[in-house]
mmCIF file of C-alpha atoms in Angstrom:
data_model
loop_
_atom_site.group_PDB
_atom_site.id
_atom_site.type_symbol
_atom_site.label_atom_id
_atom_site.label_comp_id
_atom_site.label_asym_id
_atom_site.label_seq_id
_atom_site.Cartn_x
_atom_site.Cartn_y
_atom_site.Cartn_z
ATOM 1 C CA UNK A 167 -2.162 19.103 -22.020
ATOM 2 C CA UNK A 168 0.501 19.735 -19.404
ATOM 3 C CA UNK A 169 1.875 16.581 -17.235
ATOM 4 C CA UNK A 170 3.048 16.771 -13.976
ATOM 5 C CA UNK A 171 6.329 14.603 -13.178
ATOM 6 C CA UNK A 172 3.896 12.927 -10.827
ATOM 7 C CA UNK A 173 1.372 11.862 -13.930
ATOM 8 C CA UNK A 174 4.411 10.759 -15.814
ATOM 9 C CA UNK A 175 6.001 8.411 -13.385
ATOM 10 C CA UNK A 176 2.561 7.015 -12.121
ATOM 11 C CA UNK A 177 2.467 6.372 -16.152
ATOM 12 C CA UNK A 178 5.619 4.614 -16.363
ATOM 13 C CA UNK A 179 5.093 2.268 -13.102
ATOM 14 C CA UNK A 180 1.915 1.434 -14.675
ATOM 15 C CA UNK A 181 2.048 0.705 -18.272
ATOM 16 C CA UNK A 182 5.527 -0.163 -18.673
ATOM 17 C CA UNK A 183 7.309 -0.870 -15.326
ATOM 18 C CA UNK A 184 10.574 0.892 -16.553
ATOM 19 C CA UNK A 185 11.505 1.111 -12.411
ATOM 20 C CA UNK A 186 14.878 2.439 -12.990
ATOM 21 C CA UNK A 187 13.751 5.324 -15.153
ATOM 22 C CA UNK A 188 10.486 6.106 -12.147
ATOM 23 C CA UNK A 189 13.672 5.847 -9.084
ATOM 24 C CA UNK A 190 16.034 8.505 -11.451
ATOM 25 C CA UNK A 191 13.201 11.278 -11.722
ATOM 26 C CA UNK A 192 12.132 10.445 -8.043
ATOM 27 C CA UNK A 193 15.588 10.723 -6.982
ATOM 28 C CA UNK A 194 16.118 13.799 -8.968
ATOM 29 C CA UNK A 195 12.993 15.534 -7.924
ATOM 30 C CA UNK A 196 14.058 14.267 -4.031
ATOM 31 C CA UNK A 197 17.749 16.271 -4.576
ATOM 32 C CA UNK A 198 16.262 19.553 -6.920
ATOM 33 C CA UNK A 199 12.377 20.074 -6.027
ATOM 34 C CA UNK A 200 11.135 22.846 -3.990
ATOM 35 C CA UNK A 201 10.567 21.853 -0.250
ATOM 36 C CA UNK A 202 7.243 19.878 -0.239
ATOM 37 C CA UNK A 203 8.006 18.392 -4.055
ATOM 38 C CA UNK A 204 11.070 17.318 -2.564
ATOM 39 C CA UNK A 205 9.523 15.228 0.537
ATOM 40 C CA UNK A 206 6.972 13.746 -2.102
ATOM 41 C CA UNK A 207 9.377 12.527 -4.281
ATOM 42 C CA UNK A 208 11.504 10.945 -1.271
ATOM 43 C CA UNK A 209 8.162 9.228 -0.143
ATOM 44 C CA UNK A 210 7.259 7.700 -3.957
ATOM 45 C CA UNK A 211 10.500 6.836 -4.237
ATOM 46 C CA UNK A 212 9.396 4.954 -1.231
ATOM 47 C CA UNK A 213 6.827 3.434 -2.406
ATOM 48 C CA UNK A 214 8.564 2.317 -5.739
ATOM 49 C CA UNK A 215 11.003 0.344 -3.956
ATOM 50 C CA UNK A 216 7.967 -1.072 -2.022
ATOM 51 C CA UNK A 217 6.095 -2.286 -5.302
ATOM 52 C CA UNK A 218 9.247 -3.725 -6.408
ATOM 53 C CA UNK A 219 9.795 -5.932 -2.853
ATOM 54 C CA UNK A 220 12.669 -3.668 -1.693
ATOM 55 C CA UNK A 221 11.392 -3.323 1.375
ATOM 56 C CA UNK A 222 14.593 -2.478 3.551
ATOM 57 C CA UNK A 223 16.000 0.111 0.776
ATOM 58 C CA UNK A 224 12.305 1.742 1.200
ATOM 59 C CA UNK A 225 12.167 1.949 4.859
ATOM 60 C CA UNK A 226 15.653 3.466 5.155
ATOM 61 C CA UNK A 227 13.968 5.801 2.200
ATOM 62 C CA UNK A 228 11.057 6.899 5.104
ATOM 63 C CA UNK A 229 13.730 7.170 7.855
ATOM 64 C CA UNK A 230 15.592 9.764 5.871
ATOM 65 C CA UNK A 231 12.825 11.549 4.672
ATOM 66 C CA UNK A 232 11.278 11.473 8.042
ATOM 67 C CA UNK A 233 14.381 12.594 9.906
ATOM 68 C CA UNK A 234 15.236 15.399 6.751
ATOM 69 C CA UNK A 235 11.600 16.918 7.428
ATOM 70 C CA UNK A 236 10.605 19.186 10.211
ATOM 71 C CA UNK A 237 8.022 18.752 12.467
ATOM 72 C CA UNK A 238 5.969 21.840 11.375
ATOM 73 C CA UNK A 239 5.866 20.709 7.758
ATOM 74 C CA UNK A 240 2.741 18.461 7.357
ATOM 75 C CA UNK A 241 4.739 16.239 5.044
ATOM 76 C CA UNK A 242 6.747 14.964 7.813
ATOM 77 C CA UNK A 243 3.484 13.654 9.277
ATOM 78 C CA UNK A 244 2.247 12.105 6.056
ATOM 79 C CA UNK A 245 6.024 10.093 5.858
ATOM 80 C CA UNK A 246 5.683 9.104 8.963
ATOM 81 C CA UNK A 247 2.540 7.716 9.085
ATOM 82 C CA UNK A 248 3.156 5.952 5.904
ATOM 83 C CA UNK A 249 6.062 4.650 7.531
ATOM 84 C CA UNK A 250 4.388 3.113 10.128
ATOM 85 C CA UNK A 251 1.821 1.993 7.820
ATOM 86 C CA UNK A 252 4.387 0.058 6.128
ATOM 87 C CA UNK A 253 5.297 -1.676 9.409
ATOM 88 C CA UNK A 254 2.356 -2.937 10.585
ATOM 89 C CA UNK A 255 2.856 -6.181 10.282
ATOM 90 C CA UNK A 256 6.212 -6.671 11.041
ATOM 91 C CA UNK A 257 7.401 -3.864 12.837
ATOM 92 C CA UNK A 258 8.055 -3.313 16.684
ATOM 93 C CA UNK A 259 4.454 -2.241 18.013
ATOM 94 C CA UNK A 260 5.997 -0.526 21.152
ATOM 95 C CA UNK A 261 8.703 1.571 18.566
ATOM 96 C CA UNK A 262 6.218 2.300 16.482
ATOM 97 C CA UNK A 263 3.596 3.669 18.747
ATOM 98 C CA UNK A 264 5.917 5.651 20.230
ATOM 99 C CA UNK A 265 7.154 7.095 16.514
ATOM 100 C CA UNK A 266 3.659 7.787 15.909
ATOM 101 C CA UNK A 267 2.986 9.847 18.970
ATOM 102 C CA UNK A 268 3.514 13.531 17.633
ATOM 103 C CA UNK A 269 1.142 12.701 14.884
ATOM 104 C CA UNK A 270 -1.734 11.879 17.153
ATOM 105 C CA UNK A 271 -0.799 14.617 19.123
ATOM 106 C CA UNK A 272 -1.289 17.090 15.852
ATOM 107 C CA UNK A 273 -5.162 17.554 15.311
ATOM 108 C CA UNK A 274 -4.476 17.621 11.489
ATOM 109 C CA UNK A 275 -3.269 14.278 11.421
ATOM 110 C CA UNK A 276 -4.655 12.483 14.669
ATOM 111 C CA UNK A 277 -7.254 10.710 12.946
ATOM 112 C CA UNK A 278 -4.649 8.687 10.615
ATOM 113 C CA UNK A 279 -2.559 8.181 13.059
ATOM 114 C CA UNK A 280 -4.959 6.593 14.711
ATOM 115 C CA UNK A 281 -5.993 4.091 12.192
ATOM 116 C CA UNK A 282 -2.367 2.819 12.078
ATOM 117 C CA UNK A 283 -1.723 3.074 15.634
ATOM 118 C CA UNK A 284 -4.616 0.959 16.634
ATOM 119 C CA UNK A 285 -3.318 -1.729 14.083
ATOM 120 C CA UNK A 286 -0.187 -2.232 16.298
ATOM 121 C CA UNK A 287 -2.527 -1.873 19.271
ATOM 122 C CA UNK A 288 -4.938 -4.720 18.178
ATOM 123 C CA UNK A 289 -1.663 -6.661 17.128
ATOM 124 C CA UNK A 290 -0.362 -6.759 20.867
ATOM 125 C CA UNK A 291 -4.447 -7.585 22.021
ATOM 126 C CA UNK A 292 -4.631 -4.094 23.594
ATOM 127 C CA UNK A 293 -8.241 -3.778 22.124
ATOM 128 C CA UNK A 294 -9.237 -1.537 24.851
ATOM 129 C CA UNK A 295 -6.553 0.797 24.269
ATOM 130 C CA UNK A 296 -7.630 0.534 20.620
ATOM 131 C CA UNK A 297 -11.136 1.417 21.276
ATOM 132 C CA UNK A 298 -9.615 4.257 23.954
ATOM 133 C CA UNK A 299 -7.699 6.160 21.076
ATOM 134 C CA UNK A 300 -10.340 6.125 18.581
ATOM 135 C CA UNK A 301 -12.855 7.723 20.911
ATOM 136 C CA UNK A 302 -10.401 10.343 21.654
ATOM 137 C CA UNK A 303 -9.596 10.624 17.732
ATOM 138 C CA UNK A 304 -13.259 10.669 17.145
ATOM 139 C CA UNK A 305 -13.519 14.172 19.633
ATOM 140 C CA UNK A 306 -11.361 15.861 17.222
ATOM 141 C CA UNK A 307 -13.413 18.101 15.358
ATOM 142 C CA UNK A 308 -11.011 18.261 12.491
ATOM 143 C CA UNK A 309 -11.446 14.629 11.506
ATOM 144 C CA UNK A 310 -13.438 14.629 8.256
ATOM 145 C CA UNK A 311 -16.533 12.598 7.949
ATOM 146 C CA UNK A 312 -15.018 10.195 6.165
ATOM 147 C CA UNK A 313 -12.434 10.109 8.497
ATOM 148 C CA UNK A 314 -14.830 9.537 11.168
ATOM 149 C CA UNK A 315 -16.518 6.504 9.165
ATOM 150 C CA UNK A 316 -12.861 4.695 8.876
ATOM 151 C CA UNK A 317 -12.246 5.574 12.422
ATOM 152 C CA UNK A 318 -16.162 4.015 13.625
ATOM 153 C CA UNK A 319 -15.993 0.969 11.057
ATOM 154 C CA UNK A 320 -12.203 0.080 12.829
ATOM 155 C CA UNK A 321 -13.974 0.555 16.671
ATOM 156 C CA UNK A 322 -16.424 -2.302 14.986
ATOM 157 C CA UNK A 323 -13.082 -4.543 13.735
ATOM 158 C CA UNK A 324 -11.752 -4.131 17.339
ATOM 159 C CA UNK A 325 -14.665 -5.377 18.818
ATOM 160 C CA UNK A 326 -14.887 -8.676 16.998
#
């Protein structure tokens, strides 16, 4: 049976935690990958230096990844949602929202957006904004149901 690079480093981080071996092929997929392989390796590499507490060395990963992506490829939305995802705790809700505006702008990835953006939203106590953007998320026809059923189960969190 053929194994992907992904399969192999998902492997290593989990059985045997070698995490200098998992950043080397992420880093070498990141430089020599075609386009979209490339962007996925930048964002695992991401989230290896997340799972290892490296928190400022993986945001600075996002920001380049983000900012080395362009706005038509869908990967750029997937870092940067992640990103903000990342943040939601501790990051600037006002910086953030505004980072996250293209993506709930795009159809494809309005309803994700979403999710995170009403996090900061609830965060600063704007629960009515919240419950504003999820409405207009839940409009989208492109949202799958399942989608739809994160999006309806956060209107309930916002509420209480």
């Amino acid at each position: 049976k053929k194994i992907s690079y992904r399969d192999f480093i998902i492997n290593i981080l989990s059985n045997n935690k070698k995490w200098e071996e998992a950043q080397k092929v992420f880093e070498e997929l990141g430089q020599s990958g075609k386009t979209g392989y490339k962007t996925l390796a930048k964002m695992e590499l991401a989230d290896l230096f997340m799972e290892q507490g490296k928190k400022e060395e993986a945001l600075k990963t996002w920001e380049k990844t983000i900012h080395s992506t362009k706005t038509t490829d869908p990967m750029h939305y997937v870092a940067l949602i992640s990103y903000a995802g990342y943040q939601v705790e501790t990051g600037n809700p006002d910086e953030m929202l505004k980072m996250l505006k293209p993506a709930l702008d795009n159809p494809q990835f309005q309803g994700l957006a979403t999710e995170v953006a009403v996090l900061f939203l609830v965060r600063q106590n704007q629960k009515q904004k919240a419950k504003e953007l999820i409405q207009i998320a839940l409009l989208n026809p492109n949202i799958s149901e399942e989608g739809r059923a994160r999006l309806t189960n956060l209107t309930q969190t916002v509420e209480n």
